[in-house]
Amino acid sequence: AQSVSQHNHHVILSEAASLELGCNYSYGGTVNLFWYVQYPGQHLQLLLKYFSGDPLVKGIKGFEAEFIKSKFSFNLRKPSVQWSDTAEYFCAVTTSGTYKYIFGTGTRLKVLA
Amino acid sequence: GAGVSQSPSNKVTEKGKDVELRCDPISGHTALYWYRQSLGQGLEFLIYFQGNSAPDKSGLPSDRFSAERTGGSVSTLTIQRTQQEDSAVYLCASSPSGDLLFFGSGTQLSVL
């Protein structure tokens, strides 16, 4: 069965620092990849997604992620974080032909002002 | 409605009691999902419904858990004989086509 691993459980950064959150999945076939974010007190919402094409995907609020098929990875990046980026970030995968989303355990990001 | 609606928002129950959690998806969304969110466990897949197809129940942790979706719309997640380890936030999400999930605000379940 497919699974998603997020190795960073808690990350603390100062404002303006660069961010990279790791995401690895286990599935050998075609996948669709997602990052969702949950800001404090809010619903989970989509940050960005990859289905096909350019492996470098840009999302909202300056976030981007790169799909590296050979490494089964979809790491999330942001060059300069802001205090408002404090949230929990979840990586997710679906496999081609299904709508079953498998999520990672999440990474709690705290940005210090 | 404008979004996915879940009720109740909070539920406190005694160990051994049954509980029902309700999800009202966005109108027209064919896919509906239930997840359990607990500290350190992330989002645990429970079950998903896609149109008229048989639901994928592979994530239900035990036979105490069941879910149904009536008329392709409202869904109810039932937990029988609740245990303390069932305490978590239960999230519902719906999707028009599977490429984007819309989440509700969840039901915080506390089993005493």
JSON list of C-alpha atoms in Angstrom, two decimals:
[
{"chain": "A", "resi": 1, "resn": "ALA", "atom": "CA", "xyz": [0.00, 0.00, 0.00]},
{"chain": "A", "resi": 2, "resn": "GLN", "atom": "CA", "xyz": [1.16, 3.50, -0.69]},
{"chain": "A", "resi": 3, "resn": "SER", "atom": "CA", "xyz": [2.43, 5.65, 2.16]},
{"chain": "A", "resi": 4, "resn": "VAL", "atom": "CA", "xyz": [3.74, 9.15, 2.69]},
{"chain": "A", "resi": 5, "resn": "SER", "atom": "CA", "xyz": [6.60, 10.13, 4.98]},
{"chain": "A", "resi": 6, "resn": "GLN", "atom": "CA", "xyz": [7.27, 13.56, 6.36]},
{"chain": "A", "resi": 7, "resn": "HIS", "atom": "CA", "xyz": [10.47, 13.41, 8.33]},
{"chain": "A", "resi": 8, "resn": "ASN", "atom": "CA", "xyz": [10.36, 16.87, 9.88]},
{"chain": "A", "resi": 9, "resn": "HIS", "atom": "CA", "xyz": [7.70, 16.84, 12.56]},
{"chain": "A", "resi": 10, "resn": "HIS", "atom": "CA", "xyz": [8.45, 20.22, 14.08]},
{"chain": "A", "resi": 11, "resn": "VAL", "atom": "CA", "xyz": [10.35, 23.08, 12.46]},
{"chain": "A", "resi": 12, "resn": "ILE", "atom": "CA", "xyz": [11.13, 26.44, 14.02]},
{"chain": "A", "resi": 13, "resn": "LEU", "atom": "CA", "xyz": [12.47, 29.24, 11.86]},
{"chain": "A", "resi": 14, "resn": "SER", "atom": "CA", "xyz": [13.03, 32.94, 12.13]},
{"chain": "A", "resi": 15, "resn": "GLU", "atom": "CA", "xyz": [11.33, 35.25, 9.67]},
{"chain": "A", "resi": 16, "resn": "ALA", "atom": "CA", "xyz": [13.14, 35.55, 6.34]},
{"chain": "A", "resi": 17, "resn": "ALA", "atom": "CA", "xyz": [14.77, 32.15, 6.73]},
{"chain": "A", "resi": 18, "resn": "SER", "atom": "CA", "xyz": [14.42, 29.67, 3.89]},
{"chain": "A", "resi": 19, "resn": "LEU", "atom": "CA", "xyz": [12.17, 26.66, 4.28]},
{"chain": "A", "resi": 20, "resn": "GLU", "atom": "CA", "xyz": [12.31, 23.14, 2.93]},
{"chain": "A", "resi": 21, "resn": "LEU", "atom": "CA", "xyz": [9.96, 20.45, 4.19]},
{"chain": "A", "resi": 22, "resn": "GLY", "atom": "CA", "xyz": [10.60, 16.90, 3.10]},
{"chain": "A", "resi": 23, "resn": "CYS", "atom": "CA", "xyz": [8.00, 14.54, 1.66]},
{"chain": "A", "resi": 24, "resn": "ASN", "atom": "CA", "xyz": [8.63, 11.05, 0.34]},
{"chain": "A", "resi": 25, "resn": "TYR", "atom": "CA", "xyz": [6.08, 8.58, -0.91]},
{"chain": "A", "resi": 26, "resn": "SER", "atom": "CA", "xyz": [6.15, 4.90, -1.62]},
{"chain": "A", "resi": 27, "resn": "TYR", "atom": "CA", "xyz": [4.44, 3.89, -4.83]},
{"chain": "A", "resi": 28, "resn": "GLY", "atom": "CA", "xyz": [5.98, 2.83, -8.07]},
{"chain": "A", "resi": 29, "resn": "GLY", "atom": "CA", "xyz": [3.28, 3.96, -10.45]},
{"chain": "A", "resi": 30, "resn": "THR", "atom": "CA", "xyz": [1.88, 7.29, -11.57]},
{"chain": "A", "resi": 31, "resn": "VAL", "atom": "CA", "xyz": [1.04, 9.59, -8.69]},
{"chain": "A", "resi": 32, "resn": "ASN", "atom": "CA", "xyz": [-0.60, 12.92, -8.06]},
{"chain": "A", "resi": 33, "resn": "LEU", "atom": "CA", "xyz": [1.01, 14.93, -5.29]},
{"chain": "A", "resi": 34, "resn": "PHE", "atom": "CA", "xyz": [-0.30, 17.64, -3.01]},
{"chain": "A", "resi": 35, "resn": "TRP", "atom": "CA", "xyz": [0.62, 19.90, -0.16]},
{"chain": "A", "resi": 36, "resn": "TYR", "atom": "CA", "xyz": [-2.16, 21.04, 2.15]},
{"chain": "A", "resi": 37, "resn": "VAL", "atom": "CA", "xyz": [-1.83, 23.60, 4.92]},
{"chain": "A", "resi": 38, "resn": "GLN", "atom": "CA", "xyz": [-3.77, 24.12, 8.13]},
{"chain": "A", "resi": 39, "resn": "TYR", "atom": "CA", "xyz": [-3.40, 27.54, 9.67]},
{"chain": "A", "resi": 40, "resn": "PRO", "atom": "CA", "xyz": [-4.28, 27.84, 13.37]},
{"chain": "A", "resi": 41, "resn": "GLY", "atom": "CA", "xyz": [-8.03, 27.59, 13.82]},
{"chain": "A", "resi": 42, "resn": "GLN", "atom": "CA", "xyz": [-8.71, 27.14, 10.12]},
{"chain": "A", "resi": 43, "resn": "HIS", "atom": "CA", "xyz": [-9.67, 24.35, 7.74]},
{"chain": "A", "resi": 44, "resn": "LEU", "atom": "CA", "xyz": [-7.14, 22.39, 5.80]},
{"chain": "A", "resi": 45, "resn": "GLN", "atom": "CA", "xyz": [-6.66, 23.99, 2.40]},
{"chain": "A", "resi": 46, "resn": "LEU", "atom": "CA", "xyz": [-4.73, 23.24, -0.74]},
{"chain": "A", "resi": 47, "resn": "LEU", "atom": "CA", "xyz": [-1.31, 24.88, -1.08]},
{"chain": "A", "resi": 48, "resn": "LEU", "atom": "CA", "xyz": [-0.24, 23.33, -4.38]},
{"chain": "A", "resi": 49, "resn": "LYS", "atom": "CA", "xyz": [-0.56, 20.19, -6.48]},
{"chain": "A", "resi": 50, "resn": "TYR", "atom": "CA", "xyz": [1.28, 18.24, -9.12]},
{"chain": "A", "resi": 51, "resn": "PHE", "atom": "CA", "xyz": [-0.41, 16.09, -11.72]},
{"chain": "A", "resi": 52, "resn": "SER", "atom": "CA", "xyz": [1.93, 16.13, -14.70]},
{"chain": "A", "resi": 53, "resn": "GLY", "atom": "CA", "xyz": [4.20, 18.41, -16.71]},
{"chain": "A", "resi": 54, "resn": "ASP", "atom": "CA", "xyz": [6.75, 20.75, -15.18]},
{"chain": "A", "resi": 55, "resn": "PRO", "atom": "CA", "xyz": [8.01, 19.06, -12.00]},
{"chain": "A", "resi": 56, "resn": "LEU", "atom": "CA", "xyz": [8.50, 22.44, -10.34]},
{"chain": "A", "resi": 57, "resn": "VAL", "atom": "CA", "xyz": [5.10, 23.55, -9.12]},
{"chain": "A", "resi": 58, "resn": "LYS", "atom": "CA", "xyz": [4.27, 26.97, -7.77]},
{"chain": "A", "resi": 59, "resn": "GLY", "atom": "CA", "xyz": [1.50, 27.47, -5.26]},
{"chain": "A", "resi": 60, "resn": "ILE", "atom": "CA", "xyz": [-0.05, 30.21, -3.21]},
{"chain": "A", "resi": 61, "resn": "LYS", "atom": "CA", "xyz": [1.84, 32.58, -0.92]},
{"chain": "A", "resi": 62, "resn": "GLY", "atom": "CA", "xyz": [5.21, 32.02, -2.59]},
{"chain": "A", "resi": 63, "resn": "PHE", "atom": "CA", "xyz": [5.42, 28.30, -1.93]},
{"chain": "A", "resi": 64, "resn": "GLU", "atom": "CA", "xyz": [6.78, 25.86, -4.48]},
{"chain": "A", "resi": 65, "resn": "ALA", "atom": "CA", "xyz": [7.47, 22.15, -4.60]},
{"chain": "A", "resi": 66, "resn": "GLU", "atom": "CA", "xyz": [9.61, 19.98, -6.83]},
{"chain": "A", "resi": 67, "resn": "PHE", "atom": "CA", "xyz": [8.66, 16.49, -7.90]},
{"chain": "A", "resi": 68, "resn": "ILE", "atom": "CA", "xyz": [11.74, 14.28, -8.21]},
{"chain": "A", "resi": 69, "resn": "LYS", "atom": "CA", "xyz": [10.51, 10.96, -9.52]},
{"chain": "A", "resi": 70, "resn": "SER", "atom": "CA", "xyz": [13.80, 9.13, -9.04]},
{"chain": "A", "resi": 71, "resn": "LYS", "atom": "CA", "xyz": [13.78, 10.06, -5.35]},
{"chain": "A", "resi": 72, "resn": "PHE", "atom": "CA", "xyz": [10.03, 9.59, -4.82]},
{"chain": "A", "resi": 73, "resn": "SER", "atom": "CA", "xyz": [10.05, 13.05, -3.31]},
{"chain": "A", "resi": 74, "resn": "PHE", "atom": "CA", "xyz": [7.92, 16.18, -3.39]},
{"chain": "A", "resi": 75, "resn": "ASN", "atom": "CA", "xyz": [9.62, 18.65, -1.09]},
{"chain": "A", "resi": 76, "resn": "LEU", "atom": "CA", "xyz": [8.02, 21.97, -0.23]},
{"chain": "A", "resi": 77, "resn": "ARG", "atom": "CA", "xyz": [10.10, 25.14, -0.34]},
{"chain": "A", "resi": 78, "resn": "LYS", "atom": "CA", "xyz": [9.81, 28.82, 0.33]},
{"chain": "A", "resi": 79, "resn": "PRO", "atom": "CA", "xyz": [12.77, 31.19, 0.00]},
{"chain": "A", "resi": 80, "resn": "SER", "atom": "CA", "xyz": [11.77, 33.53, 2.81]},
{"chain": "A", "resi": 81, "resn": "VAL", "atom": "CA", "xyz": [9.16, 32.61, 5.43]},
{"chain": "A", "resi": 82, "resn": "GLN", "atom": "CA", "xyz": [6.88, 35.01, 7.24]},
{"chain": "A", "resi": 83, "resn": "TRP", "atom": "CA", "xyz": [5.32, 34.84, 10.68]},
{"chain": "A", "resi": 84, "resn": "SER", "atom": "CA", "xyz": [1.97, 34.19, 8.97]},
{"chain": "A", "resi": 85, "resn": "ASP", "atom": "CA", "xyz": [3.34, 30.92, 7.55]},
{"chain": "A", "resi": 86, "resn": "THR", "atom": "CA", "xyz": [3.06, 29.38, 11.00]},
{"chain": "A", "resi": 87, "resn": "ALA", "atom": "CA", "xyz": [0.86, 26.35, 10.36]},
{"chain": "A", "resi": 88, "resn": "GLU", "atom": "CA", "xyz": [0.82, 22.60, 9.95]},
{"chain": "A", "resi": 89, "resn": "TYR", "atom": "CA", "xyz": [1.76, 21.30, 6.52]},
{"chain": "A", "resi": 90, "resn": "PHE", "atom": "CA", "xyz": [0.62, 17.97, 5.10]},
{"chain": "A", "resi": 91, "resn": "CYS", "atom": "CA", "xyz": [1.91, 16.17, 2.06]},
{"chain": "A", "resi": 92, "resn": "ALA", "atom": "CA", "xyz": [-0.53, 13.85, 0.27]},
{"chain": "A", "resi": 93, "resn": "VAL", "atom": "CA", "xyz": [-0.59, 11.45, -2.65]},
{"chain": "A", "resi": 94, "resn": "THR", "atom": "CA", "xyz": [-3.19, 9.84, -4.83]},
{"chain": "A", "resi": 95, "resn": "THR", "atom": "CA", "xyz": [-2.42, 7.18, -7.37]},
{"chain": "A", "resi": 96, "resn": "SER", "atom": "CA", "xyz": [-3.56, 7.34, -10.96]},
{"chain": "A", "resi": 97, "resn": "GLY", "atom": "CA", "xyz": [-7.12, 6.22, -11.36]},
{"chain": "A", "resi": 98, "resn": "THR", "atom": "CA", "xyz": [-8.13, 6.56, -7.72]},
{"chain": "A", "resi": 99, "resn": "TYR", "atom": "CA", "xyz": [-9.33, 9.37, -5.53]},
{"chain": "A", "resi": 100, "resn": "LYS", "atom": "CA", "xyz": [-7.93, 7.90, -2.35]},
{"chain": "A", "resi": 101, "resn": "TYR", "atom": "CA", "xyz": [-5.74, 10.50, -0.65]},
{"chain": "A", "resi": 102, "resn": "ILE", "atom": "CA", "xyz": [-3.01, 9.28, 1.65]},
{"chain": "A", "resi": 103, "resn": "PHE", "atom": "CA", "xyz": [-1.56, 11.96, 3.90]},
{"chain": "A", "resi": 104, "resn": "GLY", "atom": "CA", "xyz": [1.71, 12.20, 5.76]},
{"chain": "A", "resi": 105, "resn": "THR", "atom": "CA", "xyz": [1.88, 12.82, 9.48]},
{"chain": "A", "resi": 106, "resn": "GLY", "atom": "CA", "xyz": [2.32, 16.55, 9.01]},
{"chain": "A", "resi": 107, "resn": "THR", "atom": "CA", "xyz": [4.98, 19.11, 9.88]},
{"chain": "A", "resi": 108, "resn": "ARG", "atom": "CA", "xyz": [4.31, 21.83, 12.38]},
{"chain": "A", "resi": 109, "resn": "LEU", "atom": "CA", "xyz": [6.07, 25.01, 11.34]},
{"chain": "A", "resi": 110, "resn": "LYS", "atom": "CA", "xyz": [6.56, 27.85, 13.75]},
{"chain": "A", "resi": 111, "resn": "VAL", "atom": "CA", "xyz": [7.98, 31.10, 12.45]},
{"chain": "A", "resi": 112, "resn": "LEU", "atom": "CA", "xyz": [9.39, 33.48, 15.01]},
{"chain": "A", "resi": 113, "resn": "ALA", "atom": "CA", "xyz": [8.82, 37.17, 14.39]},
{"chain": "B", "resi": 1, "resn": "GLY", "atom": "CA", "xyz": [-24.11, 25.32, 1.48]},
{"chain": "B", "resi": 2, "resn": "ALA", "atom": "CA", "xyz": [-20.96, 27.28, 0.93]},
{"chain": "B", "resi": 3, "resn": "GLY", "atom": "CA", "xyz": [-18.67, 24.65, 2.39]},
{"chain": "B", "resi": 4, "resn": "VAL", "atom": "CA", "xyz": [-18.44, 21.24, 3.99]},
{"chain": "B", "resi": 5, "resn": "SER", "atom": "CA", "xyz": [-20.47, 21.22, 7.17]},
{"chain": "B", "resi": 6, "resn": "GLN", "atom": "CA", "xyz": [-19.81, 18.86, 10.06]},
{"chain": "B", "resi": 7, "resn": "SER", "atom": "CA", "xyz": [-21.81, 18.36, 13.20]},
{"chain": "B", "resi": 8, "resn": "PRO", "atom": "CA", "xyz": [-21.48, 18.38, 16.07]},
{"chain": "B", "resi": 9, "resn": "SER", "atom": "CA", "xyz": [-18.34, 20.47, 16.31]},
{"chain": "B", "resi": 10, "resn": "ASN", "atom": "CA", "xyz": [-17.60, 18.95, 19.70]},
{"chain": "B", "resi": 11, "resn": "LYS", "atom": "CA", "xyz": [-18.78, 15.70, 21.22]},
{"chain": "B", "resi": 12, "resn": "VAL", "atom": "CA", "xyz": [-18.01, 14.41, 24.68]},
{"chain": "B", "resi": 13, "resn": "THR", "atom": "CA", "xyz": [-19.12, 10.88, 25.41]},
{"chain": "B", "resi": 14, "resn": "GLU", "atom": "CA", "xyz": [-18.57, 8.15, 27.92]},
{"chain": "B", "resi": 15, "resn": "LYS", "atom": "CA", "xyz": [-16.58, 5.07, 27.14]},
{"chain": "B", "resi": 16, "resn": "GLY", "atom": "CA", "xyz": [-18.82, 2.36, 25.73]},
{"chain": "B", "resi": 17, "resn": "LYS", "atom": "CA", "xyz": [-21.41, 4.69, 24.22]},
{"chain": "B", "resi": 18, "resn": "ASP", "atom": "CA", "xyz": [-22.15, 4.95, 20.51]},
{"chain": "B", "resi": 19, "resn": "VAL", "atom": "CA", "xyz": [-21.66, 8.22, 18.63]},
{"chain": "B", "resi": 20, "resn": "GLU", "atom": "CA", "xyz": [-22.75, 9.49, 15.24]},
{"chain": "B", "resi": 21, "resn": "LEU", "atom": "CA", "xyz": [-20.86, 12.18, 13.38]},
{"chain": "B", "resi": 22, "resn": "ARG", "atom": "CA", "xyz": [-22.46, 13.93, 10.44]},
{"chain": "B", "resi": 23, "resn": "CYS", "atom": "CA", "xyz": [-20.99, 15.43, 7.30]},
{"chain": "B", "resi": 24, "resn": "ASP", "atom": "CA", "xyz": [-22.86, 17.56, 4.78]},
{"chain": "B", "resi": 25, "resn": "PRO", "atom": "CA", "xyz": [-20.66, 17.90, 1.69]},
{"chain": "B", "resi": 26, "resn": "ILE", "atom": "CA", "xyz": [-20.68, 20.65, -0.89]},
{"chain": "B", "resi": 27, "resn": "SER", "atom": "CA", "xyz": [-23.61, 20.15, -3.23]},
{"chain": "B", "resi": 28, "resn": "GLY", "atom": "CA", "xyz": [-22.67, 18.26, -6.36]},
{"chain": "B", "resi": 29, "resn": "HIS", "atom": "CA", "xyz": [-19.44, 16.84, -5.01]},
{"chain": "B", "resi": 30, "resn": "THR", "atom": "CA", "xyz": [-19.28, 13.16, -5.92]},
{"chain": "B", "resi": 31, "resn": "ALA", "atom": "CA", "xyz": [-16.48, 12.13, -3.60]},
{"chain": "B", "resi": 32, "resn": "LEU", "atom": "CA", "xyz": [-16.63, 12.21, 0.20]},
{"chain": "B", "resi": 33, "resn": "TYR", "atom": "CA", "xyz": [-13.89, 11.30, 2.63]},
{"chain": "B", "resi": 34, "resn": "TRP", "atom": "CA", "xyz": [-13.50, 10.72, 6.36]},
{"chain": "B", "resi": 35, "resn": "TYR", "atom": "CA", "xyz": [-10.18, 11.19, 8.10]},
{"chain": "B", "resi": 36, "resn": "ARG", "atom": "CA", "xyz": [-9.10, 11.04, 11.72]},
{"chain": "B", "resi": 37, "resn": "GLN", "atom": "CA", "xyz": [-6.60, 13.60, 12.96]},
{"chain": "B", "resi": 38, "resn": "SER", "atom": "CA", "xyz": [-4.73, 13.02, 16.18]},
{"chain": "B", "resi": 39, "resn": "LEU", "atom": "CA", "xyz": [-1.48, 14.33, 17.58]},
{"chain": "B", "resi": 40, "resn": "GLY", "atom": "CA", "xyz": [1.51, 12.65, 16.06]},
{"chain": "B", "resi": 41, "resn": "GLN", "atom": "CA", "xyz": [-0.60, 10.57, 13.69]},
{"chain": "B", "resi": 42, "resn": "GLY", "atom": "CA", "xyz": [-1.35, 13.13, 11.05]},
{"chain": "B", "resi": 43, "resn": "LEU", "atom": "CA", "xyz": [-4.40, 12.54, 8.91]},
{"chain": "B", "resi": 44, "resn": "GLU", "atom": "CA", "xyz": [-5.44, 8.92, 9.05]},
{"chain": "B", "resi": 45, "resn": "PHE", "atom": "CA", "xyz": [-7.59, 7.77, 6.14]},
{"chain": "B", "resi": 46, "resn": "LEU", "atom": "CA", "xyz": [-10.78, 6.06, 7.25]},
{"chain": "B", "resi": 47, "resn": "ILE", "atom": "CA", "xyz": [-13.16, 5.69, 4.31]},
{"chain": "B", "resi": 48, "resn": "TYR", "atom": "CA", "xyz": [-14.13, 7.30, 1.05]},
{"chain": "B", "resi": 49, "resn": "PHE", "atom": "CA", "xyz": [-17.21, 7.28, -1.13]},
{"chain": "B", "resi": 50, "resn": "GLN", "atom": "CA", "xyz": [-17.08, 7.94, -4.87]},
{"chain": "B", "resi": 51, "resn": "GLY", "atom": "CA", "xyz": [-20.38, 8.34, -6.64]},
{"chain": "B", "resi": 52, "resn": "ASN", "atom": "CA", "xyz": [-22.37, 5.12, -6.68]},
{"chain": "B", "resi": 53, "resn": "SER", "atom": "CA", "xyz": [-19.33, 2.89, -6.33]},
{"chain": "B", "resi": 54, "resn": "ALA", "atom": "CA", "xyz": [-18.79, 0.69, -3.30]},
{"chain": "B", "resi": 55, "resn": "PRO", "atom": "CA", "xyz": [-16.95, 2.72, -0.64]},
{"chain": "B", "resi": 56, "resn": "ASP", "atom": "CA", "xyz": [-13.29, 2.11, 0.09]},
{"chain": "B", "resi": 57, "resn": "LYS", "atom": "CA", "xyz": [-13.40, 1.09, 3.77]},
{"chain": "B", "resi": 58, "resn": "SER", "atom": "CA", "xyz": [-9.80, 0.00, 3.98]},
{"chain": "B", "resi": 59, "resn": "GLY", "atom": "CA", "xyz": [-8.89, 2.60, 6.60]},
{"chain": "B", "resi": 60, "resn": "LEU", "atom": "CA", "xyz": [-11.54, 1.82, 9.19]},
{"chain": "B", "resi": 61, "resn": "PRO", "atom": "CA", "xyz": [-9.56, 0.76, 12.29]},
{"chain": "B", "resi": 62, "resn": "SER", "atom": "CA", "xyz": [-12.05, -1.79, 13.62]},
{"chain": "B", "resi": 63, "resn": "ASP", "atom": "CA", "xyz": [-15.55, -3.15, 13.10]},
{"chain": "B", "resi": 64, "resn": "ARG", "atom": "CA", "xyz": [-16.79, -0.62, 15.65]},
{"chain": "B", "resi": 65, "resn": "PHE", "atom": "CA", "xyz": [-16.46, 2.00, 12.92]},
{"chain": "B", "resi": 66, "resn": "SER", "atom": "CA", "xyz": [-18.91, 2.28, 10.06]},
{"chain": "B", "resi": 67, "resn": "ALA", "atom": "CA", "xyz": [-20.07, 4.96, 7.67]},
{"chain": "B", "resi": 68, "resn": "GLU", "atom": "CA", "xyz": [-22.82, 5.45, 5.20]},
{"chain": "B", "resi": 69, "resn": "ARG", "atom": "CA", "xyz": [-23.68, 8.02, 2.61]},
{"chain": "B", "resi": 70, "resn": "THR", "atom": "CA", "xyz": [-27.33, 8.48, 1.86]},
{"chain": "B", "resi": 71, "resn": "GLY", "atom": "CA", "xyz": [-28.51, 9.63, -1.54]},
{"chain": "B", "resi": 72, "resn": "GLY", "atom": "CA", "xyz": [-25.02, 10.50, -2.60]},
{"chain": "B", "resi": 73, "resn": "SER", "atom": "CA", "xyz": [-24.96, 13.43, -0.22]},
{"chain": "B", "resi": 74, "resn": "VAL", "atom": "CA", "xyz": [-24.93, 13.46, 3.59]},
{"chain": "B", "resi": 75, "resn": "SER", "atom": "CA", "xyz": [-22.67, 10.98, 5.33]},
{"chain": "B", "resi": 76, "resn": "THR", "atom": "CA", "xyz": [-22.72, 9.64, 8.86]},
{"chain": "B", "resi": 77, "resn": "LEU", "atom": "CA", "xyz": [-19.73, 8.09, 10.60]},
{"chain": "B", "resi": 78, "resn": "THR", "atom": "CA", "xyz": [-20.77, 5.84, 13.48]},
{"chain": "B", "resi": 79, "resn": "ILE", "atom": "CA", "xyz": [-18.48, 4.64, 16.22]},
{"chain": "B", "resi": 80, "resn": "GLN", "atom": "CA", "xyz": [-19.93, 1.94, 18.43]},
{"chain": "B", "resi": 81, "resn": "ARG", "atom": "CA", "xyz": [-18.80, 1.18, 21.98]},
{"chain": "B", "resi": 82, "resn": "THR", "atom": "CA", "xyz": [-16.38, 4.11, 21.99]},
{"chain": "B", "resi": 83, "resn": "GLN", "atom": "CA", "xyz": [-12.97, 3.72, 23.56]},
{"chain": "B", "resi": 84, "resn": "GLN", "atom": "CA", "xyz": [-10.63, 6.38, 24.88]},
{"chain": "B", "resi": 85, "resn": "GLU", "atom": "CA", "xyz": [-8.28, 5.84, 21.96]},
{"chain": "B", "resi": 86, "resn": "ASP", "atom": "CA", "xyz": [-11.08, 6.97, 19.64]},
{"chain": "B", "resi": 87, "resn": "SER", "atom": "CA", "xyz": [-10.61, 10.52, 20.94]},
{"chain": "B", "resi": 88, "resn": "ALA", "atom": "CA", "xyz": [-9.50, 12.65, 18.00]},
{"chain": "B", "resi": 89, "resn": "VAL", "atom": "CA", "xyz": [-10.71, 15.18, 15.47]},
{"chain": "B", "resi": 90, "resn": "TYR", "atom": "CA", "xyz": [-12.78, 13.55, 12.75]},
{"chain": "B", "resi": 91, "resn": "LEU", "atom": "CA", "xyz": [-12.52, 15.41, 9.48]},
{"chain": "B", "resi": 92, "resn": "CYS", "atom": "CA", "xyz": [-14.77, 15.15, 6.48]},
{"chain": "B", "resi": 93, "resn": "ALA", "atom": "CA", "xyz": [-13.82, 16.34, 3.01]},
{"chain": "B", "resi": 94, "resn": "SER", "atom": "CA", "xyz": [-15.59, 16.38, -0.31]},
{"chain": "B", "resi": 95, "resn": "SER", "atom": "CA", "xyz": [-14.38, 16.73, -3.86]},
{"chain": "B", "resi": 96, "resn": "PRO", "atom": "CA", "xyz": [-16.00, 17.41, -7.23]},
{"chain": "B", "resi": 97, "resn": "SER", "atom": "CA", "xyz": [-13.53, 15.35, -9.17]},
{"chain": "B", "resi": 98, "resn": "GLY", "atom": "CA", "xyz": [-10.79, 14.07, -6.92]},
{"chain": "B", "resi": 99, "resn": "ASP", "atom": "CA", "xyz": [-8.19, 16.68, -7.74]},
{"chain": "B", "resi": 100, "resn": "LEU", "atom": "CA", "xyz": [-9.00, 18.98, -4.85]},
{"chain": "B", "resi": 101, "resn": "LEU", "atom": "CA", "xyz": [-10.34, 18.31, -1.38]},
{"chain": "B", "resi": 102, "resn": "PHE", "atom": "CA", "xyz": [-12.55, 20.70, 0.53]},
{"chain": "B", "resi": 103, "resn": "PHE", "atom": "CA", "xyz": [-12.40, 20.05, 4.24]},
{"chain": "B", "resi": 104, "resn": "GLY", "atom": "CA", "xyz": [-14.91, 20.71, 6.97]},
{"chain": "B", "resi": 105, "resn": "SER", "atom": "CA", "xyz": [-13.94, 22.09, 10.33]},
{"chain": "B", "resi": 106, "resn": "GLY", "atom": "CA", "xyz": [-14.11, 18.69, 11.99]},
{"chain": "B", "resi": 107, "resn": "THR", "atom": "CA", "xyz": [-15.73, 17.10, 15.01]},
{"chain": "B", "resi": 108, "resn": "GLN", "atom": "CA", "xyz": [-13.63, 17.00, 18.15]},
{"chain": "B", "resi": 109, "resn": "LEU", "atom": "CA", "xyz": [-14.52, 13.73, 19.86]},
{"chain": "B", "resi": 110, "resn": "SER", "atom": "CA", "xyz": [-13.57, 13.21, 23.49]},
{"chain": "B", "resi": 111, "resn": "VAL", "atom": "CA", "xyz": [-14.19, 9.84, 25.09]},
{"chain": "B", "resi": 112, "resn": "LEU", "atom": "CA", "xyz": [-14.06, 9.93, 28.86]}
]
